CSV table of C-alpha atoms and ligand atoms in Angstrom, one decimal:
chain,number,residue,atom,x,y,z
A,1,MET,CA,-8.1,-8.5,-0.9
A,2,LEU,CA,-4.6,-7.2,-1.8
A,3,VAL,CA,-2.3,-7.1,0.9
A,4,ILE,CA,1.3,-4.9,0.6
A,5,GLY,CA,3.2,-5.2,2.9
A,6,GLU,CA,4.9,-2.2,4.5
A,7,LYS,CA,7.7,-3.3,7.0
A,8,ILE,CA,10.4,-2.6,3.8
A,9,ASN,CA,10.9,0.9,5.5
A,10,ILE,CA,13.9,3.3,5.8
A,11,MET,CA,12.2,4.6,9.0
A,12,SER,CA,12.4,1.2,10.3
A,13,LYS,CA,14.7,0.2,13.1
A,14,THR,CA,16.9,-2.6,10.9
A,15,ILE,CA,16.1,-1.6,7.8
A,16,GLY,CA,16.9,2.1,7.5
A,17,PRO,CA,20.7,1.6,8.4
A,18,ALA,CA,20.3,-1.7,6.1
A,19,MET,CA,19.4,0.3,2.9
A,20,LYS,CA,22.3,3.4,4.3
A,21,GLU,CA,24.7,0.8,4.1
A,22,ARG,CA,23.4,-1.3,1.4
A,23,ASP,CA,23.3,-4.8,3.9
A,24,PRO,CA,20.9,-6.9,2.0
A,25,GLU,CA,20.4,-9.8,4.7
A,26,PRO,CA,17.4,-7.3,7.5
A,27,ILE,CA,16.2,-6.7,3.6
A,28,ARG,CA,16.0,-9.9,2.6
A,29,GLN,CA,14.8,-11.1,6.1
A,30,MET,CA,12.2,-8.9,6.1
A,31,ALA,CA,10.8,-9.7,2.7
A,32,LEU,CA,11.0,-13.4,2.9
A,33,ARG,CA,9.1,-12.6,6.8
A,34,GLN,CA,6.1,-10.5,5.5
A,35,VAL,CA,5.6,-13.1,2.2
A,36,GLU,CA,4.8,-15.7,4.4
A,37,GLY,CA,2.7,-13.8,6.3
A,38,GLY,CA,0.6,-13.8,3.2
A,39,ALA,CA,1.7,-10.4,2.0
A,40,ASN,CA,0.5,-9.9,-2.1
A,41,VAL,CA,3.1,-6.4,-2.9
A,42,LEU,CA,5.7,-5.6,-1.4
A,43,ASP,CA,6.0,-1.3,-0.7
A,44,VAL,CA,9.7,-0.5,-1.0
A,45,ASN,CA,9.8,3.1,1.0
A,46,LEU,CA,12.5,5.3,0.7
A,47,GLY,CA,10.9,7.7,2.6
A,48,PRO,CA,11.8,11.8,1.9
A,49,ALA,CA,15.3,10.3,0.8
A,50,THR,CA,17.0,12.6,-1.4
A,51,LYS,CA,20.3,11.7,-1.5
A,52,ASN,CA,21.1,8.6,-3.2
A,53,GLY,CA,17.9,8.2,-3.8
A,54,PRO,CA,17.9,6.0,-7.7
A,55,GLU,CA,21.3,3.9,-6.2
A,56,ILE,CA,19.4,3.0,-2.7
A,57,MET,CA,16.2,2.0,-4.1
A,58,GLU,CA,17.9,0.0,-7.1
A,59,PHE,CA,19.8,-1.6,-4.5
A,60,VAL,CA,16.5,-2.5,-2.4
A,61,VAL,CA,14.7,-3.6,-5.2
A,62,ARG,CA,17.2,-6.2,-6.4
A,63,THR,CA,17.8,-7.4,-2.7
A,64,VAL,CA,14.0,-7.8,-2.5
A,65,GLN,CA,13.3,-9.8,-5.9
A,66,GLU,CA,15.9,-12.1,-6.0
A,67,ALA,CA,14.7,-12.7,-1.8
A,68,VAL,CA,10.8,-13.0,-3.5
A,69,PRO,CA,10.5,-13.2,-6.8
A,70,ASP,CA,7.2,-13.3,-8.0
A,71,ILE,CA,6.1,-10.7,-5.7
A,72,ARG,CA,5.3,-7.8,-7.0
A,73,LEU,CA,6.5,-4.3,-5.6
A,74,CYS,CA,5.0,-0.7,-4.8
A,75,LEU,CA,7.5,1.8,-4.9
A,76,ASP,CA,6.9,4.5,-2.5
A,77,THR,CA,9.2,7.8,-2.5
A,78,MET,CA,8.3,11.2,-3.8
A,79,ASN,CA,11.7,11.2,-5.6
A,80,PRO,CA,11.1,11.4,-9.7
A,81,GLU,CA,14.2,9.7,-10.4
A,82,ALA,CA,14.3,7.2,-7.9
A,83,MET,CA,11.0,6.0,-9.0
A,84,GLU,CA,12.2,5.7,-12.4
A,85,ALA,CA,15.5,4.0,-10.8
A,86,GLY,CA,13.1,1.3,-9.4
A,87,LEU,CA,10.7,0.6,-12.1
A,88,ARG,CA,13.0,0.2,-14.7
A,89,ILE,CA,14.3,-2.8,-13.0
A,90,CYS,CA,10.7,-4.5,-11.7
A,91,ASP,CA,10.4,-7.9,-13.2
A,92,LEU,CA,7.0,-7.7,-12.2
A,93,GLN,CA,3.8,-5.4,-13.1
A,94,PRO,CA,5.3,-2.2,-10.5
A,95,ILE,CA,3.1,0.0,-8.4
A,96,ILE,CA,3.5,3.5,-8.5
A,97,ASN,CA,3.3,4.8,-4.3
A,98,SER,CA,2.0,8.2,-5.7
A,99,THR,CA,0.6,10.7,-6.8
A,100,SER,CA,-1.6,13.1,-5.5
A,101,ALA,CA,-4.5,15.7,-7.5
A,102,GLU,CA,-1.3,18.1,-7.5
A,103,ARG,CA,-0.9,19.2,-11.2
A,104,ALA,CA,2.8,19.0,-11.0
A,105,ARG,CA,2.9,15.3,-8.9
A,106,LEU,CA,0.6,13.9,-12.1
A,107,GLU,CA,2.6,15.4,-14.6
A,108,THR,CA,6.0,13.2,-12.8
A,109,PHE,CA,4.4,10.2,-11.8
A,110,LEU,CA,1.5,9.7,-15.0
A,111,PRO,CA,3.9,10.0,-17.8
A,112,LEU,CA,6.1,7.0,-15.7
A,113,ALA,CA,3.3,5.1,-15.0
A,114,LYS,CA,2.4,5.2,-18.9
A,115,THR,CA,6.4,4.1,-20.0
A,116,TYR,CA,6.8,1.3,-17.5
A,117,GLU,CA,3.2,0.1,-17.3
A,118,ALA,CA,2.7,0.7,-14.0
A,119,GLU,CA,-0.1,0.4,-11.4
A,120,ILE,CA,-0.9,4.1,-9.4
A,121,ILE,CA,-2.1,4.8,-5.9
A,122,GLY,CA,-3.7,8.5,-6.5
A,123,LEU,CA,-4.0,10.3,-3.1
A,124,ALA,CA,-7.3,11.8,-2.7
A,125,MET,CA,-5.6,15.2,-1.5
A,126,THR,CA,-4.5,18.7,-3.4
A,127,GLU,CA,-2.4,21.3,-3.5
A,128,ALA,CA,-4.8,22.8,-0.6
A,129,GLY,CA,-2.9,19.8,1.4
A,130,VAL,CA,-5.3,16.6,2.9
A,131,SER,CA,-8.7,16.7,2.9
A,132,ARG,CA,-10.9,18.0,5.5
A,133,ASP,CA,-14.2,14.9,4.4
A,134,ALA,CA,-15.0,12.9,1.9
A,135,ASN,CA,-16.4,15.5,-0.5
A,136,GLU,CA,-13.1,17.2,-0.7
A,137,ARG,CA,-12.0,13.4,-1.4
A,138,LEU,CA,-13.9,12.7,-4.0
A,139,MET,CA,-13.3,16.2,-5.3
A,140,ALA,CA,-9.6,15.3,-5.5
A,141,ALA,CA,-10.0,11.8,-6.7
A,142,THR,CA,-12.4,12.7,-9.7
A,143,GLU,CA,-9.2,14.7,-10.8
A,144,ILE,CA,-6.7,11.9,-10.6
A,145,MET,CA,-9.1,9.9,-12.8
A,146,ALA,CA,-9.6,12.6,-15.1
A,147,ALA,CA,-5.9,13.4,-15.1
A,148,MET,CA,-5.2,9.5,-16.2
A,149,MET,CA,-7.6,10.0,-18.9
A,150,GLU,CA,-5.4,13.2,-20.2
A,151,PHE,CA,-2.4,11.4,-19.9
A,152,GLY,CA,-3.2,7.6,-21.2
A,153,VAL,CA,-2.8,5.9,-18.7
A,154,PRO,CA,-5.6,3.5,-18.5
A,155,VAL,CA,-7.9,4.4,-15.1
A,156,ASP,CA,-8.4,0.5,-14.5
A,157,ARG,CA,-4.9,0.7,-13.2
A,158,LEU,CA,-5.4,3.2,-10.5
A,159,TYR,CA,-5.8,3.0,-6.9
A,160,LEU,CA,-7.6,5.9,-5.2
A,161,ASP,CA,-5.9,6.6,-1.4
A,162,PRO,CA,-8.2,8.4,1.1
A,163,LEU,CA,-6.0,9.4,3.5
A,164,LEU,CA,-6.1,7.9,6.6
A,165,LEU,CA,-4.9,9.9,9.1
A,166,PRO,CA,-4.3,8.8,13.0
A,167,ILE,CA,-7.7,8.5,15.3
A,168,SER,CA,-5.6,10.4,18.2
A,169,VAL,CA,-5.6,13.9,16.2
A,170,ALA,CA,-8.9,13.6,14.0
A,171,GLN,CA,-11.5,11.0,15.0
A,172,GLN,CA,-14.1,12.3,12.6
A,173,GLN,CA,-11.4,11.3,9.6
A,174,ALA,CA,-12.3,7.8,10.0
A,175,THR,CA,-15.4,8.2,9.5
A,176,GLU,CA,-14.9,10.2,6.2
A,177,ALA,CA,-12.1,7.6,5.3
A,178,ILE,CA,-14.9,4.6,5.6
A,179,GLU,CA,-17.1,7.0,3.2
A,180,SER,CA,-14.8,8.1,1.0
A,181,ILE,CA,-14.5,4.7,0.0
A,182,ALA,CA,-17.6,3.8,-1.2
A,183,MET,CA,-17.9,6.8,-3.0
A,184,PHE,CA,-14.9,5.7,-4.8
A,185,LYS,CA,-16.6,2.9,-5.8
A,186,GLN,CA,-19.6,5.2,-7.7
A,187,LEU,CA,-16.7,7.4,-9.7
A,188,ASN,CA,-16.7,5.1,-12.4
A,189,ASP,CA,-18.1,1.8,-14.0
A,190,PRO,CA,-16.6,-0.7,-13.9
A,191,PRO,CA,-15.9,0.6,-10.6
A,192,LEU,CA,-11.6,1.9,-9.7
A,193,LYS,CA,-10.2,0.4,-7.4
A,194,THR,CA,-9.3,1.8,-4.0
A,195,VAL,CA,-6.3,1.2,-1.6
A,196,VAL,CA,-5.2,2.7,2.5
A,197,GLY,CA,-2.5,3.1,4.5
A,198,LEU,CA,-4.3,1.3,7.5
A,199,SER,CA,-1.1,1.8,9.7
A,200,ASN,CA,-1.7,5.1,9.6
A,201,ILE,CA,-5.1,4.9,12.2
A,202,TYR,CA,-3.1,3.9,15.8
A,203,ASN,CA,0.1,6.9,14.6
A,204,GLY,CA,0.2,8.2,18.3
A,205,CYS,CA,-2.1,5.5,19.8
A,206,PRO,CA,-0.8,3.0,23.0
A,207,GLU,CA,1.5,-0.2,21.7
A,208,HIS,CA,-1.6,-2.6,22.9
A,209,VAL,CA,-4.7,-0.4,20.9
A,210,LYS,CA,-2.9,-0.4,17.9
A,211,SER,CA,-3.2,-4.5,16.7
A,212,PRO,CA,-7.2,-4.2,17.2
A,213,LEU,CA,-7.9,-0.7,16.1
A,214,ALA,CA,-6.3,-1.6,12.5
A,215,ALA,CA,-8.0,-4.7,12.7
A,216,GLY,CA,-11.4,-3.6,13.4
A,217,LEU,CA,-11.4,-0.2,10.9
A,218,LEU,CA,-10.2,-2.7,8.3
A,219,ALA,CA,-13.3,-4.9,8.9
A,220,LEU,CA,-15.4,-1.5,8.4
A,221,LEU,CA,-13.5,-0.7,5.1
A,222,ILE,CA,-13.9,-3.9,3.6
A,223,PRO,CA,-17.7,-4.0,2.7
A,224,ALA,CA,-17.6,0.0,2.2
A,225,GLY,CA,-15.2,-1.1,-1.1
A,226,LEU,CA,-11.6,-1.7,-0.1
A,227,ASP,CA,-9.4,-3.7,-2.5
A,228,ALA,CA,-6.7,-3.1,-1.0
A,229,ALA,CA,-4.2,-2.7,1.9
A,230,ILE,CA,-0.8,-0.9,2.4
A,231,MET,CA,-0.6,-2.9,6.3
A,232,ASP,CA,1.6,-5.3,8.7
A,233,PRO,CA,1.0,-8.6,6.8
A,234,ASN,CA,2.6,-10.2,10.3
A,235,ASP,CA,0.2,-9.5,12.2
A,236,ASP,CA,-2.5,-11.9,13.2
A,237,LEU,CA,-6.0,-10.0,14.0
A,238,GLN,CA,-5.0,-8.1,10.9
A,239,MET,CA,-4.5,-10.7,8.4
A,240,ALA,CA,-7.7,-12.7,10.2
A,241,VAL,CA,-10.3,-10.2,9.0
A,242,VAL,CA,-8.0,-10.7,5.6
A,243,ASN,CA,-9.0,-14.2,5.8
A,244,THR,CA,-12.2,-13.8,7.0
A,245,ASP,CA,-13.0,-11.4,4.0
A,246,GLU,CA,-12.3,-14.1,1.3
A,247,ALA,CA,-13.6,-17.0,2.7
A,248,VAL,CA,-17.4,-14.7,3.8
A,249,LEU,CA,-17.5,-12.1,1.3
A,250,SER,CA,-15.7,-13.9,-1.7
A,251,GLN,CA,-18.0,-14.2,-4.9
A,252,ASP,CA,-15.9,-16.8,-6.8
A,253,THR,CA,-14.7,-19.8,-4.4
A,254,THR,CA,-16.0,-22.9,-3.1
A,255,ILE,CA,-16.8,-23.6,0.5
A,256,GLU,CA,-13.9,-26.2,0.4
A,257,LYS,CA,-11.4,-23.3,-0.3
A,258,SER,CA,-12.8,-20.9,2.2
A,259,MET,CA,-12.5,-23.2,4.8
A,260,SER,CA,-8.8,-23.6,3.6
A,261,VAL,CA,-7.8,-20.5,3.6
A,262,LEU,CA,-9.4,-20.1,7.4
A,263,ARG,CA,-7.0,-23.1,8.1
A,264,ASN,CA,-3.9,-21.6,6.6
A,265,GLU,CA,-1.3,-22.0,8.9
A,266,THR,CA,-0.4,-18.8,8.4
A,267,LEU,CA,-2.3,-17.6,11.4
A,268,TYR,CA,-0.1,-20.2,12.8
A,269,CYS,CA,3.2,-19.5,11.8
A,270,ASN,CA,2.8,-15.9,13.0
A,271,SER,CA,2.1,-16.1,16.4
A,272,TYR,CA,5.6,-18.4,16.5
A,273,LEU,CA,7.7,-15.9,14.4
A,274,ASP,CA,6.9,-13.1,17.4
B,1,THG,N1,-1.1,5.7,1.7
B,1,THG,C1,0.1,5.4,0.7
B,1,THG,N2,1.1,5.2,0.9
B,1,THG,C2,1.7,5.4,2.2
B,1,THG,C3,0.5,5.6,3.7
B,1,THG,C4,-0.6,5.8,3.0
B,1,THG,N3,2.8,5.0,2.9
B,1,THG,C5,3.2,5.5,3.9
B,1,THG,C6,2.4,5.0,5.2
B,1,THG,N4,1.1,5.5,4.6
B,1,THG,C7,2.3,3.6,4.9
B,1,THG,N5,3.3,2.2,5.6
B,1,THG,C8,4.0,2.3,6.4
B,1,THG,C9,4.8,1.8,7.0
B,1,THG,C10,5.2,2.0,8.1
B,1,THG,C11,4.5,2.1,9.3
B,1,THG,C12,3.7,2.5,9.6
B,1,THG,C13,3.5,3.0,8.1
B,1,THG,C14,5.0,2.0,10.9
B,1,THG,N6,5.3,1.0,11.7
B,1,THG,C15,5.4,0.8,12.7
B,1,THG,C16,4.6,1.0,14.2
B,1,THG,O1,3.8,2.2,14.0
B,1,THG,O2,4.7,0.5,15.4
B,1,THG,C17,7.3,1.2,13.2
B,1,THG,C18,7.9,0.9,12.5
B,1,THG,C19,9.9,1.4,13.2
B,1,THG,O3,9.8,2.6,13.5
B,1,THG,O4,9.6,0.3,12.7
B,1,THG,O5,5.0,3.3,11.1
B,1,THG,O6,-1.6,6.1,4.0
B,1,THG,N7,-0.7,5.3,-0.3
């Protein structure tokens, strides 16, 4: 499973000020730490940053690429100029995070995906807002898939995201998200890829619940067909689920490789870092 590290985020107490002050060191450290934890891709999340978006994006992309040159980036912003500024300087294939089924967003981000040969995350929501159930999510996903074809972006570059909502406000939604992942896999042959922002689930939950809740949900999402998660790669419990998936469910691995994954020093490194 693809682990997309979530921690280079303007909302973060250390990273937010570093982005604004153009201080590379905290960003460098956060990039290295996430890759040490097992991240395969790093999310660069500018949030709603409209002011100086392109300049901040360029600074963060350059800083992260210098620190971890082998790691792909997932550019997370609604600002099209900031997105393009980042895409233009990515050394490896980027992921655009994200479009939805809204026409304006499709028309903005699909041409960028085509020009920069990027992968793209499609959030299963429409003009009408966040979907209420798995069926509405499937409808939105179908619209995004059709638009990919219309704009000439190969559908194997799409990651469908059911949009996980906090369990504290919408308990039934987690079930709908699991069901959505299974339904997304049925949409196309070969199946499309899927992703979730795993930490959304524990927004507003007490601190001690967060890690086990995310890890438990991940263990339910993977067998439903989850291919990638935007998550905390330095959380031992969640990474144990990722590693167990690779060891137990992977079809193209040897038992020796599986066992070495389970013995991976990642699990030990993480407990020292915290
Ligand atoms: N789908 C897609 N993209 C997404 C999301 C999604 N991007 C944003 C978000 N959801 C996923 N990323 C994060 C990043 C950080 C946190 C949550 C989700 C976060 N972490 C700490 C916490 O909750 O304890 C707080 C960090 C801090 O304040 O220092 O909040 O669903 N496609």
